[in-house]
Short mmCIF file of C-alpha atoms in Angstrom, two decimals:
data_model
loop_
_atom_site.label_atom_id
_atom_site.label_comp_id
_atom_site.label_asym_id
_atom_site.label_seq_id
_atom_site.Cartn_x
_atom_site.Cartn_y
_atom_site.Cartn_z
CA MET A 1 46.56 -54.58 -63.55
CA LYS A 2 49.39 -53.90 -61.12
CA VAL A 3 50.17 -56.32 -58.28
CA LYS A 4 52.02 -55.03 -55.21
CA VAL A 5 53.79 -57.84 -53.35
CA ILE A 6 53.83 -57.01 -49.63
CA SER A 7 56.07 -59.00 -47.28
CA VAL A 8 54.74 -59.30 -43.73
CA LEU A 9 55.44 -61.25 -40.54
CA ASP A 10 58.14 -63.90 -40.91
CA ASP A 11 57.50 -65.21 -44.43
CA ASN A 12 53.94 -64.21 -45.40
CA TYR A 13 52.76 -62.31 -48.43
CA MET A 14 49.73 -60.11 -48.78
CA TYR A 15 48.87 -58.41 -52.06
CA LEU A 16 47.37 -55.19 -53.35
CA ILE A 17 45.92 -55.42 -56.86
CA ILE A 18 45.51 -52.04 -58.53
CA GLU A 19 43.36 -51.07 -61.51
CA GLU A 20 45.63 -48.36 -62.87
CA ARG A 21 42.95 -46.54 -64.90
CA THR A 22 40.66 -45.85 -61.93
CA ARG A 23 43.20 -46.26 -59.08
CA ASP A 24 40.80 -48.69 -57.39
CA ALA A 25 42.41 -51.59 -55.52
CA ILE A 26 41.66 -55.00 -53.97
CA ALA A 27 43.69 -56.59 -51.17
CA VAL A 28 44.35 -60.32 -50.79
CA ASP A 29 45.07 -61.83 -47.35
CA ALA A 30 45.26 -58.61 -45.36
CA SER A 31 47.07 -59.92 -42.30
CA VAL A 32 48.57 -56.61 -41.12
CA ALA A 33 46.13 -53.72 -41.55
CA LYS A 34 48.52 -50.87 -40.76
CA LYS A 35 51.09 -51.92 -43.35
CA LEU A 36 48.39 -52.43 -45.97
CA LEU A 37 46.90 -48.99 -45.35
CA ASP A 38 50.34 -47.38 -45.50
CA ILE A 39 50.79 -48.81 -48.99
CA VAL A 40 47.25 -47.87 -50.01
CA ARG A 41 48.08 -44.25 -49.13
CA LYS A 42 51.50 -44.38 -50.77
CA GLU A 43 50.01 -45.74 -54.00
CA ASN A 44 47.14 -43.22 -53.78
CA VAL A 45 44.48 -45.85 -54.48
CA ASN A 46 40.94 -46.52 -53.29
CA LEU A 47 40.62 -49.81 -51.39
CA LYS A 48 37.42 -51.48 -52.60
CA ALA A 49 37.49 -55.00 -51.11
CA ILE A 50 39.38 -57.61 -49.12
CA LEU A 51 39.70 -61.16 -50.45
CA THR A 52 40.75 -63.80 -47.92
CA THR A 53 41.98 -67.23 -48.99
CA HIS A 54 41.46 -68.89 -45.59
CA HIS A 55 40.87 -68.20 -41.92
CA HIS A 56 44.36 -68.67 -40.46
CA LEU A 57 45.42 -65.55 -38.57
CA ASP A 58 48.50 -64.92 -40.66
CA HIS A 59 46.14 -64.40 -43.61
CA SER A 60 43.12 -62.76 -42.01
CA ARG A 61 44.13 -60.95 -38.81
CA GLY A 62 43.92 -57.48 -40.38
CA ASN A 63 40.33 -57.87 -41.55
CA ALA A 64 38.75 -56.86 -38.24
CA ASP A 65 40.81 -53.68 -37.98
CA LEU A 66 40.04 -52.72 -41.58
CA VAL A 67 36.29 -53.29 -41.22
CA GLN A 68 36.29 -51.32 -37.98
CA GLN A 69 37.92 -48.35 -39.72
CA PHE A 70 35.91 -48.74 -42.94
CA PRO A 71 32.50 -50.28 -42.05
CA GLU A 72 31.39 -50.44 -45.70
CA LEU A 73 34.47 -52.39 -46.84
CA PRO A 74 33.41 -55.87 -48.07
CA VAL A 75 35.39 -58.96 -47.06
CA TYR A 76 35.07 -62.01 -49.33
CA GLY A 77 35.86 -65.65 -48.54
CA THR A 78 34.27 -69.07 -48.13
CA ASP A 79 34.76 -69.80 -44.43
CA ASP A 80 32.72 -68.38 -41.55
CA ARG A 81 35.88 -68.54 -39.43
CA ILE A 82 37.36 -65.64 -41.44
CA ALA A 83 37.49 -62.49 -39.32
CA GLY A 84 35.24 -59.72 -40.62
CA LEU A 85 33.66 -61.85 -43.36
CA THR A 86 30.78 -60.03 -45.06
CA HIS A 87 30.36 -61.92 -48.36
CA ARG A 88 30.55 -65.70 -48.62
CA VAL A 89 31.52 -66.83 -52.12
CA VAL A 90 31.06 -70.17 -53.89
CA HIS A 91 33.12 -72.13 -56.40
CA ASN A 92 33.38 -70.48 -59.83
CA GLN A 93 31.59 -67.34 -58.66
CA ILE A 94 32.73 -64.26 -60.59
CA LEU A 95 33.29 -60.97 -58.76
CA LYS A 96 33.80 -57.74 -60.68
CA PHE A 97 35.62 -54.63 -59.48
CA GLY A 98 35.68 -52.12 -62.34
CA ASP A 99 37.68 -53.77 -65.12
CA ILE A 100 39.13 -56.42 -62.79
CA ASN A 101 37.42 -59.80 -62.77
CA VAL A 102 37.85 -62.35 -59.96
CA ARG A 103 36.92 -66.01 -60.31
CA CYS A 104 36.66 -67.78 -56.95
CA LEU A 105 38.07 -71.32 -56.96
CA PHE A 106 37.18 -73.51 -53.99
CA THR A 107 40.28 -75.50 -52.98
CA PRO A 108 39.64 -77.28 -49.67
CA CYS A 109 42.47 -79.22 -48.02
CA HIS A 110 44.89 -76.93 -46.19
CA THR A 111 41.69 -75.74 -44.55
CA SER A 112 38.17 -76.95 -45.28
CA GLY A 113 37.22 -73.47 -46.46
CA HIS A 114 40.22 -72.50 -48.57
CA VAL A 115 39.63 -70.54 -51.78
CA CYS A 116 41.99 -69.28 -54.49
CA PHE A 117 41.34 -66.15 -56.53
CA TYR A 118 41.96 -66.05 -60.30
CA MET A 119 42.08 -62.51 -61.70
CA TRP A 120 42.24 -60.81 -65.05
CA GLU A 121 41.60 -57.28 -66.28
CA ASP A 122 39.35 -56.49 -69.24
CA GLY A 123 41.30 -55.16 -72.20
CA CYS A 124 44.66 -55.72 -70.52
CA PRO A 125 47.40 -57.73 -72.29
CA ASP A 126 48.99 -58.82 -69.00
CA ALA A 127 48.84 -62.49 -68.05
CA PRO A 128 46.09 -63.42 -65.57
CA ALA A 129 47.03 -63.83 -61.91
CA LEU A 130 46.28 -66.58 -59.40
CA PHE A 131 46.35 -65.78 -55.69
CA SER A 132 46.77 -69.28 -54.32
CA GLY A 133 47.08 -68.70 -50.57
CA ASP A 134 48.36 -71.86 -48.90
CA THR A 135 47.16 -74.28 -51.58
CA LEU A 136 49.91 -73.84 -54.19
CA PHE A 137 53.37 -72.48 -53.42
CA VAL A 138 56.33 -71.93 -55.71
CA GLY A 139 57.70 -75.46 -55.90
CA GLY A 140 55.30 -76.93 -53.35
CA CYS A 141 51.84 -77.06 -51.80
CA GLY A 142 50.20 -76.47 -48.43
CA GLN A 143 49.92 -79.00 -45.65
CA PHE A 144 46.77 -81.12 -45.49
CA PHE A 145 45.56 -79.76 -42.15
CA GLU A 146 41.83 -80.24 -42.80
CA GLY A 147 41.74 -82.31 -45.97
CA THR A 148 43.01 -85.22 -48.00
CA ALA A 149 45.38 -86.13 -50.80
CA GLU A 150 42.34 -86.62 -53.05
CA GLN A 151 41.32 -83.01 -52.46
CA MET A 152 44.81 -81.62 -53.07
CA TYR A 153 45.13 -83.63 -56.27
CA LYS A 154 41.87 -82.14 -57.51
CA ASN A 155 42.96 -78.66 -56.41
CA LEU A 156 46.35 -78.69 -58.10
CA ILE A 157 45.84 -80.85 -61.17
CA GLU A 158 42.20 -80.32 -62.08
CA THR A 159 41.15 -76.93 -60.69
CA LEU A 160 44.32 -74.83 -60.84
CA GLY A 161 46.12 -76.96 -63.40
CA SER A 162 43.40 -76.30 -65.97
CA LEU A 163 43.98 -72.53 -65.92
CA PRO A 164 45.99 -70.93 -68.73
CA PRO A 165 49.69 -71.92 -68.46
CA GLU A 166 50.83 -68.30 -68.54
CA THR A 167 48.88 -67.55 -65.34
CA LYS A 168 51.13 -65.87 -62.76
CA VAL A 169 51.14 -67.55 -59.35
CA PHE A 170 51.17 -65.33 -56.25
CA CYS A 171 51.26 -67.59 -53.18
CA GLY A 172 50.85 -66.97 -49.45
CA HIS A 173 54.38 -67.66 -48.19
CA GLU A 174 58.03 -67.43 -49.16
CA TYR A 175 58.84 -71.14 -48.97
CA THR A 176 60.54 -71.44 -52.35
CA ILE A 177 64.06 -72.51 -51.41
CA ARG A 178 62.86 -75.11 -48.92
CA ASN A 179 60.35 -76.45 -51.44
CA LEU A 180 62.89 -76.70 -54.24
CA LYS A 181 65.42 -78.47 -52.03
CA PHE A 182 62.78 -81.12 -51.47
CA ALA A 183 61.95 -81.15 -55.19
CA LEU A 184 65.61 -81.84 -55.90
CA LYS A 185 65.51 -84.81 -53.53
CA VAL A 186 62.48 -86.12 -55.43
CA GLU A 187 64.00 -85.52 -58.88
CA PRO A 188 67.78 -85.13 -58.59
CA ASP A 189 68.16 -85.15 -62.39
CA ASN A 190 65.57 -82.43 -63.06
CA GLU A 191 67.50 -79.47 -64.49
CA HIS A 192 64.47 -77.20 -64.15
CA VAL A 193 64.59 -77.75 -60.37
CA ARG A 194 68.32 -77.02 -60.23
CA GLU A 195 67.99 -73.83 -62.26
CA LYS A 196 65.03 -72.55 -60.27
CA LEU A 197 66.74 -73.31 -56.95
CA SER A 198 69.88 -71.45 -58.02
CA TRP A 199 67.72 -68.50 -59.10
CA ALA A 200 65.77 -68.55 -55.82
CA LYS A 201 68.94 -68.56 -53.74
CA ALA A 202 70.21 -65.52 -55.63
CA ARG A 203 66.90 -63.74 -55.00
CA ASP A 204 67.11 -64.62 -51.32
CA ASP A 205 70.66 -63.24 -51.08
CA ASP A 206 69.31 -59.93 -52.37
CA ASP A 207 66.17 -60.13 -50.18
CA ILE A 208 63.90 -60.16 -53.23
CA PRO A 209 60.63 -62.17 -53.36
CA THR A 210 60.47 -65.25 -55.57
CA VAL A 211 56.86 -64.57 -56.53
CA PRO A 212 55.33 -64.72 -59.00
CA SER A 213 56.01 -67.96 -60.79
CA SER A 214 53.70 -69.29 -63.50
CA LEU A 215 51.60 -72.42 -63.81
CA GLU A 216 53.66 -73.45 -66.82
CA GLU A 217 56.82 -73.29 -64.69
CA GLU A 218 55.24 -75.14 -61.78
CA PHE A 219 54.57 -78.14 -63.99
CA LEU A 220 58.32 -78.27 -64.73
CA TYR A 221 59.70 -78.31 -61.17
CA ASN A 222 56.94 -78.64 -58.57
CA PRO A 223 56.70 -82.33 -57.56
CA PHE A 224 53.11 -81.89 -56.37
CA MET A 225 52.17 -80.81 -59.90
CA ARG A 226 54.19 -83.67 -61.39
CA VAL A 227 52.51 -86.66 -59.74
CA ARG A 228 52.05 -88.38 -63.12
CA GLU A 229 55.76 -88.17 -63.98
CA GLU A 230 57.73 -91.43 -63.86
CA ALA A 231 60.58 -89.99 -61.77
CA VAL A 232 58.19 -88.69 -59.11
CA GLN A 233 56.29 -91.96 -59.02
CA LYS A 234 59.56 -93.84 -58.65
CA PHE A 235 60.51 -91.69 -55.64
CA THR A 236 57.21 -92.46 -53.90
CA GLY A 237 56.98 -96.11 -54.94
CA LYS A 238 53.41 -95.45 -56.12
CA THR A 239 51.79 -95.08 -59.53
CA ASP A 240 48.29 -93.85 -58.73
CA PRO A 241 48.57 -90.02 -58.77
CA VAL A 242 46.58 -89.58 -55.55
CA ASP A 243 48.80 -92.09 -53.76
CA VAL A 244 51.83 -90.24 -55.13
CA MET A 245 50.41 -86.99 -53.75
CA ARG A 246 49.82 -88.58 -50.34
CA VAL A 247 53.35 -89.98 -50.07
CA LEU A 248 54.94 -86.77 -51.32
CA ARG A 249 53.18 -84.74 -48.64
CA LYS A 250 54.26 -87.17 -45.92
CA GLU A 251 57.84 -87.06 -47.15
CA LYS A 252 57.78 -83.28 -47.37
CA ASP A 253 56.43 -82.99 -43.83
CA GLU A 254 59.43 -85.00 -42.61
CA PHE A 255 61.98 -83.33 -44.90
CA LYS A 256 64.78 -81.73 -42.88
CA LYS A 257 62.38 -81.06 -40.04
CA PRO A 258 64.18 -78.77 -37.56
CA LYS A 259 64.85 -80.50 -34.24
CA ASP A 260 63.47 -77.51 -32.39
CA GLN A 261 60.37 -77.13 -34.57
CA LEU A 262 57.40 -75.96 -32.55
CA PRO A 263 54.30 -78.19 -32.37
CA ILE A 264 51.31 -76.80 -34.26
CA PRO A 265 49.51 -75.21 -31.22
CA ALA A 266 52.73 -73.47 -30.16
CA LEU A 267 53.42 -72.37 -33.73
CA LEU A 268 49.96 -70.80 -34.01
CA ALA A 269 50.48 -69.05 -30.68
CA TYR A 270 53.80 -67.73 -31.97
CA GLN A 271 52.14 -66.40 -35.14
CA TRP A 272 49.50 -64.73 -32.98
CA SER A 273 52.21 -62.99 -30.94
CA LEU A 274 53.88 -61.75 -34.13
CA LEU A 275 50.59 -60.36 -35.39
CA ASN A 276 49.88 -58.61 -32.11
CA GLN A 277 53.40 -57.16 -31.99
CA SER A 278 53.01 -55.88 -35.54
CA ALA A 279 49.69 -54.25 -34.70
CA SER A 280 50.73 -52.77 -31.35
CA ALA A 281 53.93 -51.33 -32.79
CA HIS A 282 51.83 -48.94 -34.87
CA GLU A 283 49.04 -48.13 -32.47
#
């Protein structure tokens, strides 16, 4: 099972997962249709499905264009707000595409209809892969736009945290350096955070993605996965893990917030303009 990491827009990732025996492929979060199709042709694969983690335009904008060009192409997700949605999935549902298996994991919080996709290939020794959208990032987690700390705790610790530790984590954005700088504020004595931050900065200098990480690694340096650790609890002043999660998210939202940061409606409008520019540039 080959995973192509595709950088789009300002800091988004979309993914193309390829079954190398058949050359069939699945896309995750197809935000820019033209770029995805260019890579599909370059890799000489057959696109079989689109999986969408949530409805935000920077993860789903390309769906409509793809379905228009390929009317039989299925689009999977859990939220009716997803553009081009054809198949609504439920928690723990298993999808099968040739030898590739996809387990759908409902993870509401960033949006009320967010889903992560856990994949493995039959007979393949490679570690399984988790496409976590905006629920779990390298060193961080998504904002609680439509959910609660209770939900994010369940998502990270119970749902995703129970997957095999070797699972590779492919997230929706390149936020790693920013996340790890916050993690270092939370746990200044955590050597795993320091090492990962140094590594991430070197990757950034060479313009190389920091994905994937692994679940095992995330439990070492991601404060949102470490809400039961004494040092993280001390930073928040709380001991109940859900309370720790709630305080961490509030602190992260305020962490080095740029003075000229756009409000959410303006930010969404800006993302929309980027998407339209990306599409029109290739029309």
